[in-house]
XYZ file of N, CA, C and O in Angstrom:
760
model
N 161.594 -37.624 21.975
C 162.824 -38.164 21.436
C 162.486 -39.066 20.253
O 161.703 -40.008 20.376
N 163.008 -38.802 19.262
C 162.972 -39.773 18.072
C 163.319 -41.577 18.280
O 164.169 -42.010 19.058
N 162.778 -42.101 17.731
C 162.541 -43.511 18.017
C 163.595 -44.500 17.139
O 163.213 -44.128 16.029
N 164.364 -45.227 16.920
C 164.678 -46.153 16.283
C 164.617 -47.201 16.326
O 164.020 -47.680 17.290
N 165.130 -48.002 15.427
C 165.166 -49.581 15.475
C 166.148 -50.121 14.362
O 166.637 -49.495 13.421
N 166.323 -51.568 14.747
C 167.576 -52.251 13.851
C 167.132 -53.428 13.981
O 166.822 -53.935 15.059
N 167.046 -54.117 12.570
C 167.651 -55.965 13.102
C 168.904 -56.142 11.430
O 169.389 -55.374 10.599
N 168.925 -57.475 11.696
C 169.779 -57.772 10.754
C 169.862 -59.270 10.646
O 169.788 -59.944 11.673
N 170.024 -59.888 9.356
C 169.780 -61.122 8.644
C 170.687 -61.417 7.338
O 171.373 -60.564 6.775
N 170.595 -62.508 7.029
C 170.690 -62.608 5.713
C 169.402 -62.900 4.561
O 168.794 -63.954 4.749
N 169.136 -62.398 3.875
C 167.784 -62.120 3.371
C 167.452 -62.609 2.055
O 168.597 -62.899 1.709
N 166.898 -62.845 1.293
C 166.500 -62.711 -0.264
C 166.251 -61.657 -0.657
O 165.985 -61.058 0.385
N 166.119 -60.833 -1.609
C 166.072 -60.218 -2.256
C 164.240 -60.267 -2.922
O 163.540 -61.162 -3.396
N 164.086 -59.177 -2.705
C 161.858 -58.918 -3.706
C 162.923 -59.379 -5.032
O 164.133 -59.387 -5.254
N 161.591 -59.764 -5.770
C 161.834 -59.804 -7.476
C 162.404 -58.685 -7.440
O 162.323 -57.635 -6.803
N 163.166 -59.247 -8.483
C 163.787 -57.888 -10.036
C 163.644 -58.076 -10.986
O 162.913 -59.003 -11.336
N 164.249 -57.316 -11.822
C 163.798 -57.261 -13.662
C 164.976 -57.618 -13.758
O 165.294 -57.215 -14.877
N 166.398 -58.433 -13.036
C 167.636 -58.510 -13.588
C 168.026 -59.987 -13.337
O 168.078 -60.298 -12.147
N 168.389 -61.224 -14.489
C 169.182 -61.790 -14.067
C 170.156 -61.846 -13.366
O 170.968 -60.926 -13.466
N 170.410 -62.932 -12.423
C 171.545 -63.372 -11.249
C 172.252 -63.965 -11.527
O 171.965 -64.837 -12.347
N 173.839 -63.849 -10.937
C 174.807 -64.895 -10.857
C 175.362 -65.033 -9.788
O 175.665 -64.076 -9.077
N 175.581 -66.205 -9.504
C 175.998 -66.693 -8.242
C 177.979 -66.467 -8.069
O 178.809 -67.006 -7.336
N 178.063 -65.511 -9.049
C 179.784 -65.343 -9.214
C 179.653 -64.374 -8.332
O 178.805 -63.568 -8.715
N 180.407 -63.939 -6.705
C 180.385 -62.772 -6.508
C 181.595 -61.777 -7.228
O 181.783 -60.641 -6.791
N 182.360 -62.305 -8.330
C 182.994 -61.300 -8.104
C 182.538 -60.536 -10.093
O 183.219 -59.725 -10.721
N 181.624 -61.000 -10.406
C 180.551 -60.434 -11.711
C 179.327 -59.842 -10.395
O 178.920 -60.169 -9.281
N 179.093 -58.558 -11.654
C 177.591 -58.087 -11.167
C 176.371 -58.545 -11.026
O 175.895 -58.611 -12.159
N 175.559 -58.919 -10.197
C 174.899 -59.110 -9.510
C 173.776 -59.239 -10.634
O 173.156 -60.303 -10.653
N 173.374 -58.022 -11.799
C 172.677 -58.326 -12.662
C 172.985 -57.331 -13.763
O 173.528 -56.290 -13.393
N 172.725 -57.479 -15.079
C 172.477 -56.534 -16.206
C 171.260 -56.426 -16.581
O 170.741 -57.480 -16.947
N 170.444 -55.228 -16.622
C 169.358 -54.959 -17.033
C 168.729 -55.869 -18.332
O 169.445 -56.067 -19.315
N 167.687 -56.273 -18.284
C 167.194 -56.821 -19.253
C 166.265 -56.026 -20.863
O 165.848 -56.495 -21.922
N 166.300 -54.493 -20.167
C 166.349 -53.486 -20.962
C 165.863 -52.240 -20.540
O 164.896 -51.971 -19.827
N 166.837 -51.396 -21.192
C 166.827 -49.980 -20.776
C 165.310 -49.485 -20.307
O 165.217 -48.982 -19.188
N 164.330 -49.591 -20.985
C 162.801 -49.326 -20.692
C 162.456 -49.918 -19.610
O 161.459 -49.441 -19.067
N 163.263 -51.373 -18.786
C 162.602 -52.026 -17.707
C 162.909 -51.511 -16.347
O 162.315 -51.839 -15.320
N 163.904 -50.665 -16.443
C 164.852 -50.179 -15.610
C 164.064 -49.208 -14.518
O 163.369 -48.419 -15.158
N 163.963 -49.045 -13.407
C 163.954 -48.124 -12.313
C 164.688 -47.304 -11.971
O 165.647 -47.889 -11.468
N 164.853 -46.083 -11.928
C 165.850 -45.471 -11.370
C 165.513 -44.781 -9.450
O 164.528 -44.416 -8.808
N 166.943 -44.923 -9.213
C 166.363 -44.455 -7.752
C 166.465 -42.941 -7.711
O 167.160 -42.267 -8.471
N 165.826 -42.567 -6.906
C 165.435 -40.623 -6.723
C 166.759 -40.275 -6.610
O 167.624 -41.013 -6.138
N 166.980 -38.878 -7.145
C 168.095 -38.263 -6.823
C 168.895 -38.188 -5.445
O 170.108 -37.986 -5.391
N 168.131 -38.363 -4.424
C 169.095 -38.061 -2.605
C 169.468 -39.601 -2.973
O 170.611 -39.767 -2.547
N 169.117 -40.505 -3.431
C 170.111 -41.555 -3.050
C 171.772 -41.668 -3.318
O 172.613 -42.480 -2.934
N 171.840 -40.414 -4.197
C 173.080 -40.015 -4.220
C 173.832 -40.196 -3.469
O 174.674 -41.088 -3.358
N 173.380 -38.607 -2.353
C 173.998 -38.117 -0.933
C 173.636 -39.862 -0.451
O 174.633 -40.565 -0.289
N 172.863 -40.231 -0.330
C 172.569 -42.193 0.829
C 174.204 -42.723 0.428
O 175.091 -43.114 1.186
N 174.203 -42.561 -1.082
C 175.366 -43.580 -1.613
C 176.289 -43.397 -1.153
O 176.940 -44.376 -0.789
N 176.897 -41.842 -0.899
C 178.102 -41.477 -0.725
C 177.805 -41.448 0.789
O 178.780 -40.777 1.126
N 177.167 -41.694 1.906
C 177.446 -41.315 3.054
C 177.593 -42.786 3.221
O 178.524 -43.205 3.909
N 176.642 -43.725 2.576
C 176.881 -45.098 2.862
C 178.243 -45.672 2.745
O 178.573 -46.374 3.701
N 179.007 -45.551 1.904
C 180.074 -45.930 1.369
C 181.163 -45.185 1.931
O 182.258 -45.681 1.664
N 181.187 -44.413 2.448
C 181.782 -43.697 3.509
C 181.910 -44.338 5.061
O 182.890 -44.791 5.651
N 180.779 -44.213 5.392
C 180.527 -45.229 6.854
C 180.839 -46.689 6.951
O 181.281 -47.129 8.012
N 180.613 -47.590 5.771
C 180.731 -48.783 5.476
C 182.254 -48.940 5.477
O 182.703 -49.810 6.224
N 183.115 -48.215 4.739
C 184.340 -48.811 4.230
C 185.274 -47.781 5.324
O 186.374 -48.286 5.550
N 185.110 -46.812 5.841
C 185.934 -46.776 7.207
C 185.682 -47.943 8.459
O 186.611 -48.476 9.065
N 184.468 -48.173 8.670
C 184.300 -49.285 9.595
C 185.494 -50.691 8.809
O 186.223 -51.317 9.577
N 185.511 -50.964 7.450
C 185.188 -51.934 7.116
C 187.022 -51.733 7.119
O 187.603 -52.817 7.180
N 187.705 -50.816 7.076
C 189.381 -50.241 6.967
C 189.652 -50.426 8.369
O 190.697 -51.040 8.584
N 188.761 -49.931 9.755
C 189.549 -50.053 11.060
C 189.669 -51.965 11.349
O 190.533 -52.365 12.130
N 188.909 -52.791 10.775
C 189.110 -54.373 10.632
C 190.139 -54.517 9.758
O 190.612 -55.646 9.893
N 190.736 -53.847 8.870
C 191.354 -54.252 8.040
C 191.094 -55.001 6.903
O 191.992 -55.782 6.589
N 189.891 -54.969 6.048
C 189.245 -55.987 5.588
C 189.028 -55.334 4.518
O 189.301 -54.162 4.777
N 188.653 -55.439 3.337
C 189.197 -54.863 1.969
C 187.865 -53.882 1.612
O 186.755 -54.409 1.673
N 187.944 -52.844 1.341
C 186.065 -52.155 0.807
C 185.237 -52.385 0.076
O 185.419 -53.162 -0.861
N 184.333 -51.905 0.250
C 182.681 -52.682 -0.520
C 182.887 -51.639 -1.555
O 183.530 -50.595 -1.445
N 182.174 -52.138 -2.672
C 181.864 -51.585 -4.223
C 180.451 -51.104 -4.126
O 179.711 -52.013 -3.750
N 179.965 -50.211 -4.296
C 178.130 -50.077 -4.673
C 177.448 -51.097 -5.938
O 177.883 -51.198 -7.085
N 176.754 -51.508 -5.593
C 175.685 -52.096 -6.414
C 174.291 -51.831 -6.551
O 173.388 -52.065 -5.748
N 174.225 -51.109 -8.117
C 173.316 -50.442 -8.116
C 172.266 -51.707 -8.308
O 171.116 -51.290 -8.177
N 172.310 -53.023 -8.560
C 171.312 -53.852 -8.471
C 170.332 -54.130 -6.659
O 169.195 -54.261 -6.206
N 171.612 -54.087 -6.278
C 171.222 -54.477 -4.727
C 170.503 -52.964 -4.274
O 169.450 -53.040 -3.640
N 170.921 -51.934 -4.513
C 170.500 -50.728 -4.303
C 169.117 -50.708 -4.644
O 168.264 -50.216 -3.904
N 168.806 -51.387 -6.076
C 167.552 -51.332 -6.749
C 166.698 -52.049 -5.270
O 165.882 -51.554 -4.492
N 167.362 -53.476 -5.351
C 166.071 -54.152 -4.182
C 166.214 -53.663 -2.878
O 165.425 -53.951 -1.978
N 167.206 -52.922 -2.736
C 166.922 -52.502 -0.816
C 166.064 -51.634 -1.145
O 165.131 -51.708 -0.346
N 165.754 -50.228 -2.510
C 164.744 -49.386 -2.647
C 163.526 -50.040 -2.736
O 162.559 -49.561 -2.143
N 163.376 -51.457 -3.636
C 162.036 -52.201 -3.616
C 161.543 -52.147 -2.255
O 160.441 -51.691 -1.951
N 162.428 -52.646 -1.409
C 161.855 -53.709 -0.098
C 161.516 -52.408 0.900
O 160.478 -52.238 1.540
N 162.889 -51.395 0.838
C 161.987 -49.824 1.781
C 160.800 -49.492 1.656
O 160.014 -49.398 2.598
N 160.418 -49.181 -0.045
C 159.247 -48.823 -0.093
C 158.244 -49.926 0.045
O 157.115 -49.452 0.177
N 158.266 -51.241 0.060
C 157.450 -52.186 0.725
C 157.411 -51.691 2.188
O 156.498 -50.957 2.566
N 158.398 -52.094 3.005
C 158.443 -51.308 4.068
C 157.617 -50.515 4.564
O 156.941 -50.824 5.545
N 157.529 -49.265 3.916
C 156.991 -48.433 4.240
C 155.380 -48.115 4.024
O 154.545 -47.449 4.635
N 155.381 -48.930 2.847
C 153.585 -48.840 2.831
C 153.042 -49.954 3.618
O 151.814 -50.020 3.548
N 153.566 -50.790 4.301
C 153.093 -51.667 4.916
C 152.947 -51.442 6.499
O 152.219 -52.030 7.300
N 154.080 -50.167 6.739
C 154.201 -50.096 8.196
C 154.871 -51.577 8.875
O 154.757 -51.768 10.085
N 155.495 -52.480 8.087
C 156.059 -53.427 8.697
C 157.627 -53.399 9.288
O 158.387 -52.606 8.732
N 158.075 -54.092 10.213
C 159.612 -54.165 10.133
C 160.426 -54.931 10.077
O 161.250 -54.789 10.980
N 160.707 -56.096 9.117
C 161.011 -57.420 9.128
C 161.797 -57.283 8.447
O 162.211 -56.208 8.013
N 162.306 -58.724 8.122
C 163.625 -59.340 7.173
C 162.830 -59.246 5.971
O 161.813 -58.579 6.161
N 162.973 -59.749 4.649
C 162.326 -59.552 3.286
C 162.661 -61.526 3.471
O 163.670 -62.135 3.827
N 161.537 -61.913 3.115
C 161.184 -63.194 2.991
C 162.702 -63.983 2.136
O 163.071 -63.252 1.217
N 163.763 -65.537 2.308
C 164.027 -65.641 1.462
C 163.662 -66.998 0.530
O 163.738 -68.144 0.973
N 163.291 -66.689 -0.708
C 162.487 -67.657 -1.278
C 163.448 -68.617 -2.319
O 163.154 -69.536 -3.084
N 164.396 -68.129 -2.064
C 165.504 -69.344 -3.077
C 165.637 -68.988 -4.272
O 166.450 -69.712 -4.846
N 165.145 -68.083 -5.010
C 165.001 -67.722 -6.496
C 166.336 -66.952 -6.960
O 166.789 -66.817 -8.096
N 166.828 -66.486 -5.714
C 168.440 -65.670 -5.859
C 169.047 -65.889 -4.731
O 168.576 -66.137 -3.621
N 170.773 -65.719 -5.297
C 171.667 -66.093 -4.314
C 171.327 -64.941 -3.310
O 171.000 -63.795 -3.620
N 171.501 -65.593 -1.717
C 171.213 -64.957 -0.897
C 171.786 -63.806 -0.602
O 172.988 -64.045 -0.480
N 171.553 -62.552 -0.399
C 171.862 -61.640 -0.118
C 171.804 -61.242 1.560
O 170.970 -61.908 2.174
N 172.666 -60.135 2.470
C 172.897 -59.994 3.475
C 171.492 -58.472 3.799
O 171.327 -57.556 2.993
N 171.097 -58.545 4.462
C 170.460 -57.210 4.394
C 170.387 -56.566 6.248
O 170.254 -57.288 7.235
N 170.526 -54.989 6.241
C 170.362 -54.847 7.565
C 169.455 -54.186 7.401
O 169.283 -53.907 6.215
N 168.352 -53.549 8.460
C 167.686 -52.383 8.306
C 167.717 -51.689 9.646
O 168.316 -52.041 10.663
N 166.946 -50.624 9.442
C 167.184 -49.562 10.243
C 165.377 -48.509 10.233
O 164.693 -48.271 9.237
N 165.179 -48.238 11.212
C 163.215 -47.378 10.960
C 163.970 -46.156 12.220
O 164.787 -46.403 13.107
N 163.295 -44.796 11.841
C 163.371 -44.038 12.725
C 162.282 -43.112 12.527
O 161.378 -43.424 11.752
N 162.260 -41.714 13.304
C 161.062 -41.303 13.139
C 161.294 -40.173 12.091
O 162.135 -39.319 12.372
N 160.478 -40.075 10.650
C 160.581 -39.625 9.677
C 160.931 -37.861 9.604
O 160.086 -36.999 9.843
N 162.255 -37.610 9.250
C 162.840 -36.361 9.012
C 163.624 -36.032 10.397
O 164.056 -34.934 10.749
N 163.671 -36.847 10.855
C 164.753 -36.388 12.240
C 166.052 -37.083 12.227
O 166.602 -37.185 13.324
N 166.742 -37.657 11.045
C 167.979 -38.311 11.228
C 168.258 -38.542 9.884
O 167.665 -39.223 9.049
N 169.425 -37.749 9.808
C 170.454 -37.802 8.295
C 170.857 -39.384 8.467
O 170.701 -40.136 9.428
N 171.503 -39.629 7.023
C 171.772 -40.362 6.719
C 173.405 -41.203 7.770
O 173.621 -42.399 7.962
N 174.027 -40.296 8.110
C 175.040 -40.737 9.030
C 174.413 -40.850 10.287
O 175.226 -41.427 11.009
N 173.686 -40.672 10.739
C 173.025 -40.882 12.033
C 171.866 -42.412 11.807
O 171.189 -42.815 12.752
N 171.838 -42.975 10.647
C 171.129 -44.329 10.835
C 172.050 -45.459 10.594
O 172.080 -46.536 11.188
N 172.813 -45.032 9.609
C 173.952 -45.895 9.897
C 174.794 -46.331 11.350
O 175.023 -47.447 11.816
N 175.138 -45.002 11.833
C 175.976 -44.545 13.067
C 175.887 -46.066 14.237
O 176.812 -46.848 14.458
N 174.290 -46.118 14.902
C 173.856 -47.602 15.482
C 174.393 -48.827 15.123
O 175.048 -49.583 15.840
N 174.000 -49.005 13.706
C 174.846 -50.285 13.350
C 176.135 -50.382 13.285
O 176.675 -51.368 13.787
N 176.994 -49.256 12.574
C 178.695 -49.199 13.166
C 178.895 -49.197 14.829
O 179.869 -49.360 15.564
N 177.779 -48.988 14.997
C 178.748 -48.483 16.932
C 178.015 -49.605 17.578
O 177.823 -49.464 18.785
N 177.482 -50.896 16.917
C 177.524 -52.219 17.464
C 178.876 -52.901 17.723
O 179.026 -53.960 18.333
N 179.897 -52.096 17.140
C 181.220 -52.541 17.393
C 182.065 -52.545 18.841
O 183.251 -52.871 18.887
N 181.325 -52.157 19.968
C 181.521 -51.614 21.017
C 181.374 -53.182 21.517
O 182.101 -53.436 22.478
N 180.638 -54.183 21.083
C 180.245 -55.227 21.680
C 180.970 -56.505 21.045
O 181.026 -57.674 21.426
N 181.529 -55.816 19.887
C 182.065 -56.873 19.099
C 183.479 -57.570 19.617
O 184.375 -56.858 20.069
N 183.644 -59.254 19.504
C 184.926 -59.635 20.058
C 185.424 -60.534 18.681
O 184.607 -60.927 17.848
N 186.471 -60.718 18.609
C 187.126 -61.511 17.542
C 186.692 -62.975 18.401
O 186.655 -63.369 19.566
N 186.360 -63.551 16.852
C 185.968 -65.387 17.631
C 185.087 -65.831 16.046
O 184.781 -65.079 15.121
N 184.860 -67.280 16.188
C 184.079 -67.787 15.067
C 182.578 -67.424 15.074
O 181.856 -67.970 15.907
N 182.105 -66.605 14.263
C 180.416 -66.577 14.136
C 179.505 -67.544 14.688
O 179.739 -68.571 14.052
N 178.523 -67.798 15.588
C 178.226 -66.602 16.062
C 178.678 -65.999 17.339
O 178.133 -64.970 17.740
N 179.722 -66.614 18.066
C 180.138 -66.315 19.137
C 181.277 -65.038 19.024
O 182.447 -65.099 19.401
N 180.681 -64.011 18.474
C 181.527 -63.024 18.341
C 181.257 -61.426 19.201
O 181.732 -60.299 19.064
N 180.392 -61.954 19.984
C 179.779 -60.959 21.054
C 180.562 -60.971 22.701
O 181.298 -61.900 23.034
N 180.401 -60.344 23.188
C 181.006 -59.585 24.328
C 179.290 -60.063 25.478
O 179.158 -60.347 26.668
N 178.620 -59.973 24.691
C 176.918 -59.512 25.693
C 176.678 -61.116 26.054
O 176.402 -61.623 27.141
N 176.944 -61.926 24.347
C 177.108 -63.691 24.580
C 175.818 -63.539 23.340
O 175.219 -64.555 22.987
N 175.465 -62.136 22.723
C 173.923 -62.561 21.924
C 174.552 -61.975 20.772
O 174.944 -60.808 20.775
N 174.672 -62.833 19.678
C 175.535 -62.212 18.369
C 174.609 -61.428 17.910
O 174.948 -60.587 17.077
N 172.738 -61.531 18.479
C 171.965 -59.948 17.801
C 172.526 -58.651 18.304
O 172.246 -57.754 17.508
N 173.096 -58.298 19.154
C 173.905 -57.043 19.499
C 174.929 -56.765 18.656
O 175.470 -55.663 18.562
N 175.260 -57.911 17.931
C 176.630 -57.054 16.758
C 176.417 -57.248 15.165
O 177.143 -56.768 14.295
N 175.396 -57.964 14.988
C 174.881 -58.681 13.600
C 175.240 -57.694 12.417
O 175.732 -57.938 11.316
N 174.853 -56.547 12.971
C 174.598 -55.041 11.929
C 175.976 -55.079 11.497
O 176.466 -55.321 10.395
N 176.453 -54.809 12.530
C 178.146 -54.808 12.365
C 178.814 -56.011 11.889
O 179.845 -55.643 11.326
N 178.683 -57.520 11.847
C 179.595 -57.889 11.626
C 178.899 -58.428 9.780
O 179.618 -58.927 8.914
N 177.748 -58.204 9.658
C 177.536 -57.761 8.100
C 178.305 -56.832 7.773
O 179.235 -57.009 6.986
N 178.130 -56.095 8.133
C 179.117 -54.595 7.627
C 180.403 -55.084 7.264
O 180.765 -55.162 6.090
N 181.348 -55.531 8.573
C 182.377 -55.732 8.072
C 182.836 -57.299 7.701
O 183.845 -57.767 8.230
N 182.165 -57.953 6.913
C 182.480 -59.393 6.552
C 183.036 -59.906 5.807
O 182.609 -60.193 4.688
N 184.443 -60.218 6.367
C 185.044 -60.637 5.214
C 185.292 -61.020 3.546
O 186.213 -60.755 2.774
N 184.201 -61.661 3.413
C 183.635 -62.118 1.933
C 182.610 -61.150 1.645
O 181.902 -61.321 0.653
N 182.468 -60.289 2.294
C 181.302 -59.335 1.709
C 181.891 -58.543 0.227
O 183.117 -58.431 0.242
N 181.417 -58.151 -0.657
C 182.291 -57.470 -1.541
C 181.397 -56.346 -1.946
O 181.866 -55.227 -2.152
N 180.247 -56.583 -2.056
C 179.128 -55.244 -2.598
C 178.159 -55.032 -1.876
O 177.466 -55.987 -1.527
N 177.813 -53.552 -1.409
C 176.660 -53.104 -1.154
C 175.839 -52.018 -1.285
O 176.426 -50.937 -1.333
N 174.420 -51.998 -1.372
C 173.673 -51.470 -2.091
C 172.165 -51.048 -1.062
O 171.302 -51.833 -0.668
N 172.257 -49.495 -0.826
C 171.397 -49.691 0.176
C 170.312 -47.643 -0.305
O 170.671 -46.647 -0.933
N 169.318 -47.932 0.274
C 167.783 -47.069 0.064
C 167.449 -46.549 1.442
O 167.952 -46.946 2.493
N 166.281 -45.352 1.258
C 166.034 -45.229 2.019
C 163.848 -45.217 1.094
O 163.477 -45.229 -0.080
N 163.209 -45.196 2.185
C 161.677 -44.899 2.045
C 161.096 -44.570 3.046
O 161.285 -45.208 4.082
N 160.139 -43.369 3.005
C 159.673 -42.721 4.045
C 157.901 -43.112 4.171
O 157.222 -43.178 3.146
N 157.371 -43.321 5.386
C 155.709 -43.567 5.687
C 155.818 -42.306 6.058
O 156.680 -41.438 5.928
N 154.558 -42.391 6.646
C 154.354 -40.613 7.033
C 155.124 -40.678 8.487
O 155.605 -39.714 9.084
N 155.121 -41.771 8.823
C 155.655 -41.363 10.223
C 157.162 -41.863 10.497
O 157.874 -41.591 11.463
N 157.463 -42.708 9.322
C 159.169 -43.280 9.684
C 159.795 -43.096 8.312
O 159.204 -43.075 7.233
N 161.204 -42.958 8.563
C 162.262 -43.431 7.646
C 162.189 -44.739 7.640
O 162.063 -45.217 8.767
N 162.225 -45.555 6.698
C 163.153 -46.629 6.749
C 164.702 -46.619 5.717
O 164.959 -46.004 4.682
N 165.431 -47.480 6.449
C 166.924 -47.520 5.714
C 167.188 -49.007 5.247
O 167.018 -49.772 6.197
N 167.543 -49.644 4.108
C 167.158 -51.395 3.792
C 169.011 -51.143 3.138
O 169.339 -50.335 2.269
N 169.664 -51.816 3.662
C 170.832 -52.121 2.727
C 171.113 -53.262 2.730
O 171.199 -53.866 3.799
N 171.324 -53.847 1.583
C 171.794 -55.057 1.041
C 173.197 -55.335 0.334
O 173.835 -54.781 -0.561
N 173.412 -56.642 1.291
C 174.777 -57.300 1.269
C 175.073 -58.363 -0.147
O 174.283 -59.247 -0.478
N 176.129 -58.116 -0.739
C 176.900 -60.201 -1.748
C 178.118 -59.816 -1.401
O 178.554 -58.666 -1.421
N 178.826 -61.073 -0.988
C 177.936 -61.935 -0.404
C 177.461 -61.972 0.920
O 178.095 -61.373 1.789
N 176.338 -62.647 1.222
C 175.274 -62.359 2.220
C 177.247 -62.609 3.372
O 178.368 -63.056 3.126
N 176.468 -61.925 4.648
C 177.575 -62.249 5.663
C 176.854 -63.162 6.801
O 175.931 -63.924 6.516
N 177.495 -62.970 8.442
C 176.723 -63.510 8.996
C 176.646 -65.321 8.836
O 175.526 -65.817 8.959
N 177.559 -66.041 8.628
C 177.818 -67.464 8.643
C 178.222 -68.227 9.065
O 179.323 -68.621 8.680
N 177.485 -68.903 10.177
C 177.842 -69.994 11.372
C 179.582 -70.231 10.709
O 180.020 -70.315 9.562
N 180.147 -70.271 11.902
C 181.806 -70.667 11.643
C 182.972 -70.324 10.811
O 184.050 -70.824 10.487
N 182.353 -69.357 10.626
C 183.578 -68.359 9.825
C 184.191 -67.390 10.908
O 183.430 -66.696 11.582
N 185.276 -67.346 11.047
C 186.152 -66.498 12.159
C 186.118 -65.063 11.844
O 186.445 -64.790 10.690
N 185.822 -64.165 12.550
C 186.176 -63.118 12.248
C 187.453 -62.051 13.173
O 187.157 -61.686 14.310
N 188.301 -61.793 12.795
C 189.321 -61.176 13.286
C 188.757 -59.794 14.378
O 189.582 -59.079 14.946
């Protein structure tokens, strides 16, 4: 049986080549020039559109307004996967203060056995546990790590997200990143 895993945080962001602003409702960054630029592989396409699909129906049955893609945040969840993945590690991405904090979830499974709606799928169907109440007491179990995935997903003030995938030889990993970060002692969630 194929293996998975999940945690979820609010995170920093690896370097980029893009100035930040702490406005969430301006982009996140503008390239500092066309030559500095990364582009992500073509399937992040199909990632984008299944992401944004899964994200903003979850994020419609709350009633809560839909996420925009950001191809900046996209850029660093692809940084931090492929860190990820050559490291064989499975952690949060360090946050070092240099940028406004970003929300990030991840996701590892065992490499080529799970489309893109099937790694998401776990973190939406943390909703099974989820109760309306102020962060972090928004769990059913009493441990807000059973719904974290989810209540990033659907967080009120969340407005953009931007998420990768990177493969080791033996796992997928999936890194998506949240602005604004979610997940914040005493904010109510419906």
């Amino acid at each position: 049986m194929p293996a998975t895993a999940a945690v979820t945080a609010a995170a920093a962001p690896t370097r980029s080549l893009f100035p930040v602003t702490d406005d969430p409702a301006q982009p996140l960054a503008k390239p500092r020039s066309p030559s500095t630029m990364r582009f992500l592989p073509p399937a992040q396409q199909a990632l984008q559109a299944v992401m944004m699909a899964a994200h903003n129906q979850a994020r419609g049955e709350q009633r809560v307004a839909p996420l925009a893609w950001d191809d900046v945040l996209a850029e660093d969840a692809w940084a931090y996967a492929q860190t990820l993945a050559r490291s064989g590690r499975f952690e949060h991405a360090r946050q070092d203060g240099s940028r406004p904090r970003q929300g990030e979830n991840l996701w590892v499974g065992t490499r080529g056995a799970f489309s893109y709606a099937a790694m998401i799928e776990p973190l939406i169907g943390e909703r099974r546990y989820f109760r309306p109440g102020a962060f972090p007491a928004v769990s059913t179990t009493g441990r807000w790590s059973d719904v974290g995935h989810y209540t990033q997903i659907v967080w009120p003030a969340t407005q953009r997200v931007g998420c990768a995938t990177a493969s080791s030889p033996s796992s997928d990993y999936l890194v998506c990143r949240y602005f604004p970060a979610g997940n914040v002692s005493g904010v109510a969630l419906r």
